[in-house]
Amino acid sequence: MTTTNIPTLESVLDNQTTDYFREFQAFLHQTFCNENLAFWIAIQQYQHEYPEHGDERTCHTIVHTHIRSNSIQEINIPCEMRQDILYQVYENRNYHPEVFTHAMDSVLELMRSNSFIPFLQQKQQQQRNVLQQEEQRKKSTSRLFNTAIINNSSNNILTSSVSCPSIASHHSSSSYSSSTPSVFHRIKRTLLFGNIVVTKRRPSSMPSTPRTSGESSRRSWSPWRKRI
């Protein structure tokens, strides 16, 4: 509820089917001030049903319910105003709705200052609480979502490590792999061109053609040539 759409007391009372009216009525009941609204509604109906001369029975009912001292729903009005209404009804037998006009205005202002303004403040606080709870819920959801993403990523990495160890160890062995080719190259050169020559053992029945002159000279004394 922003400043631009704050309702007035009159607009709330004139639309008794709205949520605002029902909420305000409940607020008055909670704060033990519902007699003011009950009197205001009773006078509204009385003015609508008997606009010309009023009705004796209905007028007496209103007086006995709201005007007389210690009545069931006595309204808080000045003593002079109360006495004037009683005099008009009982002495002058004036039942016209205008008899209650000043009392109705007094009750309206009493509801405005003592009930409607606190009602609006309470409603604004409730809306702020709802917004804060919604913001906290969004933050909590965001934290849970981020945690779920991190856990899912960790599980994927762990699964990859179990199923493909070589992939998992690739990063840890990258520094070693970068240096091993030169070592293997030196070993290979030593084996091929050094004093040690590595050859595959072949069966005596399957001689092969010598590849180098050195190999030919070595094979000249091999056992199968001596038997020839």
mmCIF file with all atom_site columns, C-alpha atoms in Angstrom:
data_model
loop_
_atom_site.group_PDB
_atom_site.id
_atom_site.type_symbol
_atom_site.label_atom_id
_atom_site.label_alt_id
_atom_site.label_comp_id
_atom_site.label_asym_id
_atom_site.label_entity_id
_atom_site.label_seq_id
_atom_site.pdbx_PDB_ins_code
_atom_site.Cartn_x
_atom_site.Cartn_y
_atom_site.Cartn_z
_atom_site.occupancy
_atom_site.B_iso_or_equiv
_atom_site.pdbx_formal_charge
_atom_site.auth_seq_id
_atom_site.auth_comp_id
_atom_site.auth_asym_id
_atom_site.auth_atom_id
_atom_site.pdbx_PDB_model_num
ATOM 1   C CA . MET A 1 1   ? 0.000   0.000   0.000   1.00 0.00 ? 1   MET A CA 1
ATOM 2   C CA . THR A 1 2   ? 1.744   3.137   -1.238  1.00 0.00 ? 2   THR A CA 1
ATOM 3   C CA . THR A 1 3   ? 0.981   6.769   -0.483  1.00 0.00 ? 3   THR A CA 1
ATOM 4   C CA . THR A 1 4   ? -0.902  7.216   -3.738  1.00 0.00 ? 4   THR A CA 1
ATOM 5   C CA . ASN A 1 5   ? -3.459  4.475   -3.068  1.00 0.00 ? 5   ASN A CA 1
ATOM 6   C CA . ILE A 1 6   ? -4.135  4.965   0.657   1.00 0.00 ? 6   ILE A CA 1
ATOM 7   C CA . PRO A 1 7   ? -7.936  4.998   1.021   1.00 0.00 ? 7   PRO A CA 1
ATOM 8   C CA . THR A 1 8   ? -9.921  7.484   3.047   1.00 0.00 ? 8   THR A CA 1
ATOM 9   C CA . LEU A 1 9   ? -12.237 6.520   5.855   1.00 0.00 ? 9   LEU A CA 1
ATOM 10  C CA . GLU A 1 10  ? -15.236 7.741   3.878   1.00 0.00 ? 10  GLU A CA 1
ATOM 11  C CA . SER A 1 11  ? -14.319 5.627   0.848   1.00 0.00 ? 11  SER A CA 1
ATOM 12  C CA . VAL A 1 12  ? -13.962 2.541   3.034   1.00 0.00 ? 12  VAL A CA 1
ATOM 13  C CA . LEU A 1 13  ? -17.298 3.104   4.773   1.00 0.00 ? 13  LEU A CA 1
ATOM 14  C CA . ASP A 1 14  ? -19.095 3.774   1.486   1.00 0.00 ? 14  ASP A CA 1
ATOM 15  C CA . ASN A 1 15  ? -18.004 0.395   0.049   1.00 0.00 ? 15  ASN A CA 1
ATOM 16  C CA . GLN A 1 16  ? -19.045 -2.163  2.618   1.00 0.00 ? 16  GLN A CA 1
ATOM 17  C CA . THR A 1 17  ? -18.444 -5.134  0.285   1.00 0.00 ? 17  THR A CA 1
ATOM 18  C CA . THR A 1 18  ? -14.702 -4.541  -0.069  1.00 0.00 ? 18  THR A CA 1
ATOM 19  C CA . ASP A 1 19  ? -11.889 -6.279  1.763   1.00 0.00 ? 19  ASP A CA 1
ATOM 20  C CA . TYR A 1 20  ? -10.836 -2.960  3.261   1.00 0.00 ? 20  TYR A CA 1
ATOM 21  C CA . PHE A 1 21  ? -14.184 -2.533  4.965   1.00 0.00 ? 21  PHE A CA 1
ATOM 22  C CA . ARG A 1 22  ? -14.179 -6.092  6.330   1.00 0.00 ? 22  ARG A CA 1
ATOM 23  C CA . GLU A 1 23  ? -10.619 -5.712  7.589   1.00 0.00 ? 23  GLU A CA 1
ATOM 24  C CA . PHE A 1 24  ? -11.444 -2.380  9.234   1.00 0.00 ? 24  PHE A CA 1
ATOM 25  C CA . GLN A 1 25  ? -14.546 -3.896  10.812  1.00 0.00 ? 25  GLN A CA 1
ATOM 26  C CA . ALA A 1 26  ? -12.456 -6.747  12.218  1.00 0.00 ? 26  ALA A CA 1
ATOM 27  C CA . PHE A 1 27  ? -9.895  -4.240  13.528  1.00 0.00 ? 27  PHE A CA 1
ATOM 28  C CA . LEU A 1 28  ? -12.620 -2.316  15.364  1.00 0.00 ? 28  LEU A CA 1
ATOM 29  C CA . HIS A 1 29  ? -13.885 -5.532  16.889  1.00 0.00 ? 29  HIS A CA 1
ATOM 30  C CA . GLN A 1 30  ? -10.382 -6.448  18.084  1.00 0.00 ? 30  GLN A CA 1
ATOM 31  C CA . THR A 1 31  ? -9.875  -3.011  19.646  1.00 0.00 ? 31  THR A CA 1
ATOM 32  C CA . PHE A 1 32  ? -13.358 -2.996  21.263  1.00 0.00 ? 32  PHE A CA 1
ATOM 33  C CA . CYS A 1 33  ? -14.506 0.010   19.234  1.00 0.00 ? 33  CYS A CA 1
ATOM 34  C CA . ASN A 1 34  ? -17.123 -1.612  17.018  1.00 0.00 ? 34  ASN A CA 1
ATOM 35  C CA . GLU A 1 35  ? -19.964 0.410   18.592  1.00 0.00 ? 35  GLU A CA 1
ATOM 36  C CA . ASN A 1 36  ? -18.890 3.470   16.595  1.00 0.00 ? 36  ASN A CA 1
ATOM 37  C CA . LEU A 1 37  ? -19.155 1.643   13.281  1.00 0.00 ? 37  LEU A CA 1
ATOM 38  C CA . ALA A 1 38  ? -22.417 0.000   14.324  1.00 0.00 ? 38  ALA A CA 1
ATOM 39  C CA . PHE A 1 39  ? -23.933 3.417   15.121  1.00 0.00 ? 39  PHE A CA 1
ATOM 40  C CA . TRP A 1 40  ? -22.680 4.913   11.853  1.00 0.00 ? 40  TRP A CA 1
ATOM 41  C CA . ILE A 1 41  ? -24.197 2.042   9.818   1.00 0.00 ? 41  ILE A CA 1
ATOM 42  C CA . ALA A 1 42  ? -27.480 2.265   11.744  1.00 0.00 ? 42  ALA A CA 1
ATOM 43  C CA . ILE A 1 43  ? -27.836 5.989   10.997  1.00 0.00 ? 43  ILE A CA 1
ATOM 44  C CA . GLN A 1 44  ? -26.950 5.411   7.327   1.00 0.00 ? 44  GLN A CA 1
ATOM 45  C CA . GLN A 1 45  ? -29.737 2.855   7.031   1.00 0.00 ? 45  GLN A CA 1
ATOM 46  C CA . TYR A 1 46  ? -32.166 5.061   8.971   1.00 0.00 ? 46  TYR A CA 1
ATOM 47  C CA . GLN A 1 47  ? -31.504 8.004   6.641   1.00 0.00 ? 47  GLN A CA 1
ATOM 48  C CA . HIS A 1 48  ? -31.983 5.769   3.613   1.00 0.00 ? 48  HIS A CA 1
ATOM 49  C CA . GLU A 1 49  ? -35.218 4.131   4.802   1.00 0.00 ? 49  GLU A CA 1
ATOM 50  C CA . TYR A 1 50  ? -36.890 7.180   6.434   1.00 0.00 ? 50  TYR A CA 1
ATOM 51  C CA . PRO A 1 51  ? -35.462 10.260  4.762   1.00 0.00 ? 51  PRO A CA 1
ATOM 52  C CA . GLU A 1 52  ? -38.517 12.508  5.268   1.00 0.00 ? 52  GLU A CA 1
ATOM 53  C CA . HIS A 1 53  ? -39.931 12.175  8.782   1.00 0.00 ? 53  HIS A CA 1
ATOM 54  C CA . GLY A 1 54  ? -38.197 9.213   10.336  1.00 0.00 ? 54  GLY A CA 1
ATOM 55  C CA . ASP A 1 55  ? -39.777 6.358   12.261  1.00 0.00 ? 55  ASP A CA 1
ATOM 56  C CA . GLU A 1 56  ? -40.593 6.392   15.961  1.00 0.00 ? 56  GLU A CA 1
ATOM 57  C CA . ARG A 1 57  ? -39.854 2.742   16.658  1.00 0.00 ? 57  ARG A CA 1
ATOM 58  C CA . THR A 1 58  ? -36.581 2.704   14.745  1.00 0.00 ? 58  THR A CA 1
ATOM 59  C CA . CYS A 1 59  ? -35.516 5.994   16.290  1.00 0.00 ? 59  CYS A CA 1
ATOM 60  C CA . HIS A 1 60  ? -36.161 4.708   19.813  1.00 0.00 ? 60  HIS A CA 1
ATOM 61  C CA . THR A 1 61  ? -34.183 1.554   19.038  1.00 0.00 ? 61  THR A CA 1
ATOM 62  C CA . ILE A 1 62  ? -31.173 3.648   18.004  1.00 0.00 ? 62  ILE A CA 1
ATOM 63  C CA . VAL A 1 63  ? -31.446 5.788   21.133  1.00 0.00 ? 63  VAL A CA 1
ATOM 64  C CA . HIS A 1 64  ? -31.710 2.789   23.470  1.00 0.00 ? 64  HIS A CA 1
ATOM 65  C CA . THR A 1 65  ? -28.820 1.016   21.752  1.00 0.00 ? 65  THR A CA 1
ATOM 66  C CA . HIS A 1 66  ? -26.306 3.848   21.251  1.00 0.00 ? 66  HIS A CA 1
ATOM 67  C CA . ILE A 1 67  ? -27.354 7.149   22.887  1.00 0.00 ? 67  ILE A CA 1
ATOM 68  C CA . ARG A 1 68  ? -28.596 6.511   26.398  1.00 0.00 ? 68  ARG A CA 1
ATOM 69  C CA . SER A 1 69  ? -26.056 6.118   29.172  1.00 0.00 ? 69  SER A CA 1
ATOM 70  C CA . ASN A 1 70  ? -25.039 2.526   29.899  1.00 0.00 ? 70  ASN A CA 1
ATOM 71  C CA . SER A 1 71  ? -26.694 1.346   26.693  1.00 0.00 ? 71  SER A CA 1
ATOM 72  C CA . ILE A 1 72  ? -25.561 -1.846  24.946  1.00 0.00 ? 72  ILE A CA 1
ATOM 73  C CA . GLN A 1 73  ? -23.332 -0.066  22.415  1.00 0.00 ? 73  GLN A CA 1
ATOM 74  C CA . GLU A 1 74  ? -23.043 3.397   23.869  1.00 0.00 ? 74  GLU A CA 1
ATOM 75  C CA . ILE A 1 75  ? -21.056 5.765   21.699  1.00 0.00 ? 75  ILE A CA 1
ATOM 76  C CA . ASN A 1 76  ? -18.574 8.274   23.067  1.00 0.00 ? 76  ASN A CA 1
ATOM 77  C CA . ILE A 1 77  ? -20.052 11.703  22.367  1.00 0.00 ? 77  ILE A CA 1
ATOM 78  C CA . PRO A 1 78  ? -20.097 14.945  24.410  1.00 0.00 ? 78  PRO A CA 1
ATOM 79  C CA . CYS A 1 79  ? -22.647 15.083  27.192  1.00 0.00 ? 79  CYS A CA 1
ATOM 80  C CA . GLU A 1 80  ? -24.404 18.145  25.735  1.00 0.00 ? 80  GLU A CA 1
ATOM 81  C CA . MET A 1 81  ? -24.846 16.374  22.404  1.00 0.00 ? 81  MET A CA 1
ATOM 82  C CA . ARG A 1 82  ? -26.278 13.329  24.140  1.00 0.00 ? 82  ARG A CA 1
ATOM 83  C CA . GLN A 1 83  ? -28.757 15.389  26.153  1.00 0.00 ? 83  GLN A CA 1
ATOM 84  C CA . ASP A 1 84  ? -29.880 17.288  23.058  1.00 0.00 ? 84  ASP A CA 1
ATOM 85  C CA . ILE A 1 85  ? -30.694 14.050  21.210  1.00 0.00 ? 85  ILE A CA 1
ATOM 86  C CA . LEU A 1 86  ? -32.674 12.696  24.163  1.00 0.00 ? 86  LEU A CA 1
ATOM 87  C CA . TYR A 1 87  ? -34.588 15.951  24.436  1.00 0.00 ? 87  TYR A CA 1
ATOM 88  C CA . GLN A 1 88  ? -35.457 15.989  20.725  1.00 0.00 ? 88  GLN A CA 1
ATOM 89  C CA . VAL A 1 89  ? -36.667 12.383  20.747  1.00 0.00 ? 89  VAL A CA 1
ATOM 90  C CA . TYR A 1 90  ? -38.515 12.185  24.071  1.00 0.00 ? 90  TYR A CA 1
ATOM 91  C CA . GLU A 1 91  ? -39.713 15.750  24.556  1.00 0.00 ? 91  GLU A CA 1
ATOM 92  C CA . ASN A 1 92  ? -40.247 17.050  21.035  1.00 0.00 ? 92  ASN A CA 1
ATOM 93  C CA . ARG A 1 93  ? -40.915 13.627  19.509  1.00 0.00 ? 93  ARG A CA 1
ATOM 94  C CA . ASN A 1 94  ? -38.661 14.563  16.679  1.00 0.00 ? 94  ASN A CA 1
ATOM 95  C CA . TYR A 1 95  ? -37.686 11.367  14.863  1.00 0.00 ? 95  TYR A CA 1
ATOM 96  C CA . HIS A 1 96  ? -36.159 12.947  11.810  1.00 0.00 ? 96  HIS A CA 1
ATOM 97  C CA . PRO A 1 97  ? -32.758 11.509  10.774  1.00 0.00 ? 97  PRO A CA 1
ATOM 98  C CA . GLU A 1 98  ? -31.208 14.968  11.209  1.00 0.00 ? 98  GLU A CA 1
ATOM 99  C CA . VAL A 1 99  ? -31.476 14.481  14.974  1.00 0.00 ? 99  VAL A CA 1
ATOM 100 C CA . PHE A 1 100 ? -28.426 12.214  14.769  1.00 0.00 ? 100 PHE A CA 1
ATOM 101 C CA . THR A 1 101 ? -26.394 14.287  12.296  1.00 0.00 ? 101 THR A CA 1
ATOM 102 C CA . HIS A 1 102 ? -23.987 15.877  14.810  1.00 0.00 ? 102 HIS A CA 1
ATOM 103 C CA . ALA A 1 103 ? -23.509 12.594  16.655  1.00 0.00 ? 103 ALA A CA 1
ATOM 104 C CA . MET A 1 104 ? -22.776 10.860  13.373  1.00 0.00 ? 104 MET A CA 1
ATOM 105 C CA . ASP A 1 105 ? -20.101 13.434  12.455  1.00 0.00 ? 105 ASP A CA 1
ATOM 106 C CA . SER A 1 106 ? -18.538 13.157  15.915  1.00 0.00 ? 106 SER A CA 1
ATOM 107 C CA . VAL A 1 107 ? -18.348 9.373   15.694  1.00 0.00 ? 107 VAL A CA 1
ATOM 108 C CA . LEU A 1 108 ? -16.831 9.597   12.206  1.00 0.00 ? 108 LEU A CA 1
ATOM 109 C CA . GLU A 1 109 ? -13.974 11.790  13.445  1.00 0.00 ? 109 GLU A CA 1
ATOM 110 C CA . LEU A 1 110 ? -13.524 9.554   16.470  1.00 0.00 ? 110 LEU A CA 1
ATOM 111 C CA . MET A 1 111 ? -13.143 6.529   14.214  1.00 0.00 ? 111 MET A CA 1
ATOM 112 C CA . ARG A 1 112 ? -10.713 8.415   12.002  1.00 0.00 ? 112 ARG A CA 1
ATOM 113 C CA . SER A 1 113 ? -8.302  9.426   14.768  1.00 0.00 ? 113 SER A CA 1
ATOM 114 C CA . ASN A 1 114 ? -8.629  6.513   17.193  1.00 0.00 ? 114 ASN A CA 1
ATOM 115 C CA . SER A 1 115 ? -9.189  3.591   14.840  1.00 0.00 ? 115 SER A CA 1
ATOM 116 C CA . PHE A 1 116 ? -8.645  4.216   11.133  1.00 0.00 ? 116 PHE A CA 1
ATOM 117 C CA . ILE A 1 117 ? -5.151  5.708   11.342  1.00 0.00 ? 117 ILE A CA 1
ATOM 118 C CA . PRO A 1 118 ? -3.871  2.875   13.600  1.00 0.00 ? 118 PRO A CA 1
ATOM 119 C CA . PHE A 1 119 ? -5.571  0.428   11.240  1.00 0.00 ? 119 PHE A CA 1
ATOM 120 C CA . LEU A 1 120 ? -3.662  1.836   8.252   1.00 0.00 ? 120 LEU A CA 1
ATOM 121 C CA . GLN A 1 121 ? -0.387  1.765   10.193  1.00 0.00 ? 121 GLN A CA 1
ATOM 122 C CA . GLN A 1 122 ? -0.939  -1.853  11.144  1.00 0.00 ? 122 GLN A CA 1
ATOM 123 C CA . LYS A 1 123 ? -1.785  -2.771  7.569   1.00 0.00 ? 123 LYS A CA 1
ATOM 124 C CA . GLN A 1 124 ? 1.339   -1.057  6.242   1.00 0.00 ? 124 GLN A CA 1
ATOM 125 C CA . GLN A 1 125 ? 3.479   -2.883  8.798   1.00 0.00 ? 125 GLN A CA 1
ATOM 126 C CA . GLN A 1 126 ? 1.928   -6.197  7.790   1.00 0.00 ? 126 GLN A CA 1
ATOM 127 C CA . GLN A 1 127 ? 2.712   -5.501  4.151   1.00 0.00 ? 127 GLN A CA 1
ATOM 128 C CA . ARG A 1 128 ? 6.308   -4.610  5.020   1.00 0.00 ? 128 ARG A CA 1
ATOM 129 C CA . ASN A 1 129 ? 6.605   -7.862  6.946   1.00 0.00 ? 129 ASN A CA 1
ATOM 130 C CA . VAL A 1 130 ? 5.282   -9.787  3.960   1.00 0.00 ? 130 VAL A CA 1
ATOM 131 C CA . LEU A 1 131 ? 7.809   -8.104  1.658   1.00 0.00 ? 131 LEU A CA 1
ATOM 132 C CA . GLN A 1 132 ? 10.657  -8.845  4.076   1.00 0.00 ? 132 GLN A CA 1
ATOM 133 C CA . GLN A 1 133 ? 9.599   -12.474 4.361   1.00 0.00 ? 133 GLN A CA 1
ATOM 134 C CA . GLU A 1 134 ? 9.393   -12.741 0.585   1.00 0.00 ? 134 GLU A CA 1
ATOM 135 C CA . GLU A 1 135 ? 12.859  -11.225 0.232   1.00 0.00 ? 135 GLU A CA 1
ATOM 136 C CA . GLN A 1 136 ? 14.269  -13.619 2.823   1.00 0.00 ? 136 GLN A CA 1
ATOM 137 C CA . ARG A 1 137 ? 12.581  -16.527 1.057   1.00 0.00 ? 137 ARG A CA 1
ATOM 138 C CA . LYS A 1 138 ? 14.165  -15.500 -2.253  1.00 0.00 ? 138 LYS A CA 1
ATOM 139 C CA . LYS A 1 139 ? 17.606  -15.219 -0.647  1.00 0.00 ? 139 LYS A CA 1
ATOM 140 C CA . SER A 1 140 ? 17.196  -18.613 1.015   1.00 0.00 ? 140 SER A CA 1
ATOM 141 C CA . THR A 1 141 ? 16.095  -20.175 -2.268  1.00 0.00 ? 141 THR A CA 1
ATOM 142 C CA . SER A 1 142 ? 19.066  -18.620 -4.051  1.00 0.00 ? 142 SER A CA 1
ATOM 143 C CA . ARG A 1 143 ? 21.501  -19.993 -1.444  1.00 0.00 ? 143 ARG A CA 1
ATOM 144 C CA . LEU A 1 144 ? 19.972  -23.457 -1.690  1.00 0.00 ? 144 LEU A CA 1
ATOM 145 C CA . PHE A 1 145 ? 20.163  -23.322 -5.479  1.00 0.00 ? 145 PHE A CA 1
ATOM 146 C CA . ASN A 1 146 ? 23.834  -22.292 -5.443  1.00 0.00 ? 146 ASN A CA 1
ATOM 147 C CA . THR A 1 147 ? 24.626  -25.022 -2.911  1.00 0.00 ? 147 THR A CA 1
ATOM 148 C CA . ALA A 1 148 ? 22.879  -27.591 -5.085  1.00 0.00 ? 148 ALA A CA 1
ATOM 149 C CA . ILE A 1 149 ? 24.912  -26.497 -8.112  1.00 0.00 ? 149 ILE A CA 1
ATOM 150 C CA . ILE A 1 150 ? 28.177  -26.783 -6.161  1.00 0.00 ? 150 ILE A CA 1
ATOM 151 C CA . ASN A 1 151 ? 27.253  -30.217 -4.800  1.00 0.00 ? 151 ASN A CA 1
ATOM 152 C CA . ASN A 1 152 ? 26.224  -31.401 -8.246  1.00 0.00 ? 152 ASN A CA 1
ATOM 153 C CA . SER A 1 153 ? 29.502  -30.209 -9.745  1.00 0.00 ? 153 SER A CA 1
ATOM 154 C CA . SER A 1 154 ? 31.472  -31.940 -6.994  1.00 0.00 ? 154 SER A CA 1
ATOM 155 C CA . ASN A 1 155 ? 29.573  -35.184 -7.559  1.00 0.00 ? 155 ASN A CA 1
ATOM 156 C CA . ASN A 1 156 ? 30.244  -35.004 -11.301 1.00 0.00 ? 156 ASN A CA 1
ATOM 157 C CA . ILE A 1 157 ? 33.969  -34.515 -10.720 1.00 0.00 ? 157 ILE A CA 1
ATOM 158 C CA . LEU A 1 158 ? 34.053  -37.413 -8.251  1.00 0.00 ? 158 LEU A CA 1
ATOM 159 C CA . THR A 1 159 ? 32.181  -39.680 -10.666 1.00 0.00 ? 159 THR A CA 1
ATOM 160 C CA . SER A 1 160 ? 34.580  -38.789 -13.474 1.00 0.00 ? 160 SER A CA 1
ATOM 161 C CA . SER A 1 161 ? 37.552  -39.540 -11.229 1.00 0.00 ? 161 SER A CA 1
ATOM 162 C CA . VAL A 1 162 ? 36.231  -43.014 -10.407 1.00 0.00 ? 162 VAL A CA 1
ATOM 163 C CA . SER A 1 163 ? 35.282  -43.960 -13.968 1.00 0.00 ? 163 SER A CA 1
ATOM 164 C CA . CYS A 1 164 ? 38.283  -42.377 -15.751 1.00 0.00 ? 164 CYS A CA 1
ATOM 165 C CA . PRO A 1 165 ? 41.314  -42.159 -13.451 1.00 0.00 ? 165 PRO A CA 1
ATOM 166 C CA . SER A 1 166 ? 43.592  -41.111 -16.318 1.00 0.00 ? 166 SER A CA 1
ATOM 167 C CA . ILE A 1 167 ? 41.383  -38.100 -16.967 1.00 0.00 ? 167 ILE A CA 1
ATOM 168 C CA . ALA A 1 168 ? 41.246  -37.211 -13.297 1.00 0.00 ? 168 ALA A CA 1
ATOM 169 C CA . SER A 1 169 ? 45.041  -37.407 -12.996 1.00 0.00 ? 169 SER A CA 1
ATOM 170 C CA . HIS A 1 170 ? 45.660  -35.513 -16.219 1.00 0.00 ? 170 HIS A CA 1
ATOM 171 C CA . HIS A 1 171 ? 45.944  -32.152 -14.533 1.00 0.00 ? 171 HIS A CA 1
ATOM 172 C CA . SER A 1 172 ? 48.169  -33.430 -11.736 1.00 0.00 ? 172 SER A CA 1
ATOM 173 C CA . SER A 1 173 ? 50.598  -35.127 -14.179 1.00 0.00 ? 173 SER A CA 1
ATOM 174 C CA . SER A 1 174 ? 50.713  -32.355 -16.775 1.00 0.00 ? 174 SER A CA 1
ATOM 175 C CA . SER A 1 175 ? 53.955  -30.954 -15.393 1.00 0.00 ? 175 SER A CA 1
ATOM 176 C CA . TYR A 1 176 ? 55.542  -34.415 -15.430 1.00 0.00 ? 176 TYR A CA 1
ATOM 177 C CA . SER A 1 177 ? 54.273  -35.204 -18.942 1.00 0.00 ? 177 SER A CA 1
ATOM 178 C CA . SER A 1 178 ? 55.822  -32.066 -20.366 1.00 0.00 ? 178 SER A CA 1
ATOM 179 C CA . SER A 1 179 ? 59.293  -33.214 -19.274 1.00 0.00 ? 179 SER A CA 1
ATOM 180 C CA . THR A 1 180 ? 59.123  -36.951 -20.044 1.00 0.00 ? 180 THR A CA 1
ATOM 181 C CA . PRO A 1 181 ? 59.457  -36.787 -23.879 1.00 0.00 ? 181 PRO A CA 1
ATOM 182 C CA . SER A 1 182 ? 63.000  -35.402 -23.654 1.00 0.00 ? 182 SER A CA 1
ATOM 183 C CA . VAL A 1 183 ? 64.003  -38.162 -21.199 1.00 0.00 ? 183 VAL A CA 1
ATOM 184 C CA . PHE A 1 184 ? 62.530  -40.892 -23.377 1.00 0.00 ? 184 PHE A CA 1
ATOM 185 C CA . HIS A 1 185 ? 64.226  -39.368 -26.417 1.00 0.00 ? 185 HIS A CA 1
ATOM 186 C CA . ARG A 1 186 ? 67.645  -39.504 -24.761 1.00 0.00 ? 186 ARG A CA 1
ATOM 187 C CA . ILE A 1 187 ? 67.092  -43.124 -23.698 1.00 0.00 ? 187 ILE A CA 1
ATOM 188 C CA . LYS A 1 188 ? 66.051  -44.063 -27.221 1.00 0.00 ? 188 LYS A CA 1
ATOM 189 C CA . ARG A 1 189 ? 69.153  -42.450 -28.720 1.00 0.00 ? 189 ARG A CA 1
ATOM 190 C CA . THR A 1 190 ? 71.362  -44.292 -26.279 1.00 0.00 ? 190 THR A CA 1
ATOM 191 C CA . LEU A 1 191 ? 69.768  -47.616 -27.145 1.00 0.00 ? 191 LEU A CA 1
ATOM 192 C CA . LEU A 1 192 ? 70.019  -47.094 -30.907 1.00 0.00 ? 192 LEU A CA 1
ATOM 193 C CA . PHE A 1 193 ? 73.415  -45.483 -31.282 1.00 0.00 ? 193 PHE A CA 1
ATOM 194 C CA . GLY A 1 194 ? 75.254  -46.353 -28.111 1.00 0.00 ? 194 GLY A CA 1
ATOM 195 C CA . ASN A 1 195 ? 77.223  -49.442 -27.123 1.00 0.00 ? 195 ASN A CA 1
ATOM 196 C CA . ILE A 1 196 ? 74.060  -51.400 -26.336 1.00 0.00 ? 196 ILE A CA 1
ATOM 197 C CA . VAL A 1 197 ? 71.910  -52.494 -29.228 1.00 0.00 ? 197 VAL A CA 1
ATOM 198 C CA . VAL A 1 198 ? 68.530  -54.002 -28.434 1.00 0.00 ? 198 VAL A CA 1
ATOM 199 C CA . THR A 1 199 ? 67.225  -56.579 -30.923 1.00 0.00 ? 199 THR A CA 1
ATOM 200 C CA . LYS A 1 200 ? 64.271  -58.864 -30.764 1.00 0.00 ? 200 LYS A CA 1
ATOM 201 C CA . ARG A 1 201 ? 64.919  -62.566 -30.274 1.00 0.00 ? 201 ARG A CA 1
ATOM 202 C CA . ARG A 1 202 ? 63.888  -64.541 -33.300 1.00 0.00 ? 202 ARG A CA 1
ATOM 203 C CA . PRO A 1 203 ? 63.465  -68.261 -33.634 1.00 0.00 ? 203 PRO A CA 1
ATOM 204 C CA . SER A 1 204 ? 66.483  -70.130 -35.054 1.00 0.00 ? 204 SER A CA 1
ATOM 205 C CA . SER A 1 205 ? 64.388  -71.437 -37.896 1.00 0.00 ? 205 SER A CA 1
ATOM 206 C CA . MET A 1 206 ? 63.371  -67.958 -39.119 1.00 0.00 ? 206 MET A CA 1
ATOM 207 C CA . PRO A 1 207 ? 66.488  -65.937 -40.030 1.00 0.00 ? 207 PRO A CA 1
ATOM 208 C CA . SER A 1 208 ? 65.929  -62.433 -41.248 1.00 0.00 ? 208 SER A CA 1
ATOM 209 C CA . THR A 1 209 ? 67.880  -60.324 -43.679 1.00 0.00 ? 209 THR A CA 1
ATOM 210 C CA . PRO A 1 210 ? 70.523  -58.221 -41.939 1.00 0.00 ? 210 PRO A CA 1
ATOM 211 C CA . ARG A 1 211 ? 69.641  -54.544 -41.868 1.00 0.00 ? 211 ARG A CA 1
ATOM 212 C CA . THR A 1 212 ? 73.170  -53.170 -41.284 1.00 0.00 ? 212 THR A CA 1
ATOM 213 C CA . SER A 1 213 ? 76.731  -54.251 -41.942 1.00 0.00 ? 213 SER A CA 1
ATOM 214 C CA . GLY A 1 214 ? 77.318  -54.577 -38.239 1.00 0.00 ? 214 GLY A CA 1
ATOM 215 C CA . GLU A 1 215 ? 74.423  -56.885 -37.873 1.00 0.00 ? 215 GLU A CA 1
ATOM 216 C CA . SER A 1 216 ? 75.720  -58.974 -40.853 1.00 0.00 ? 216 SER A CA 1
ATOM 217 C CA . SER A 1 217 ? 79.112  -59.414 -39.227 1.00 0.00 ? 217 SER A CA 1
ATOM 218 C CA . ARG A 1 218 ? 77.549  -60.432 -35.948 1.00 0.00 ? 218 ARG A CA 1
ATOM 219 C CA . ARG A 1 219 ? 75.360  -63.001 -37.570 1.00 0.00 ? 219 ARG A CA 1
ATOM 220 C CA . SER A 1 220 ? 78.345  -64.600 -39.388 1.00 0.00 ? 220 SER A CA 1
ATOM 221 C CA . TRP A 1 221 ? 79.216  -66.488 -36.256 1.00 0.00 ? 221 TRP A CA 1
ATOM 222 C CA . SER A 1 222 ? 75.657  -67.410 -35.233 1.00 0.00 ? 222 SER A CA 1
ATOM 223 C CA . PRO A 1 223 ? 75.109  -71.107 -34.469 1.00 0.00 ? 223 PRO A CA 1
ATOM 224 C CA . TRP A 1 224 ? 72.877  -71.918 -37.416 1.00 0.00 ? 224 TRP A CA 1
ATOM 225 C CA . ARG A 1 225 ? 75.542  -70.687 -39.889 1.00 0.00 ? 225 ARG A CA 1
ATOM 226 C CA . LYS A 1 226 ? 78.174  -72.917 -38.240 1.00 0.00 ? 226 LYS A CA 1
ATOM 227 C CA . ARG A 1 227 ? 76.049  -76.002 -38.812 1.00 0.00 ? 227 ARG A CA 1
ATOM 228 C CA . ILE A 1 228 ? 76.084  -75.262 -42.583 1.00 0.00 ? 228 ILE A CA 1
#
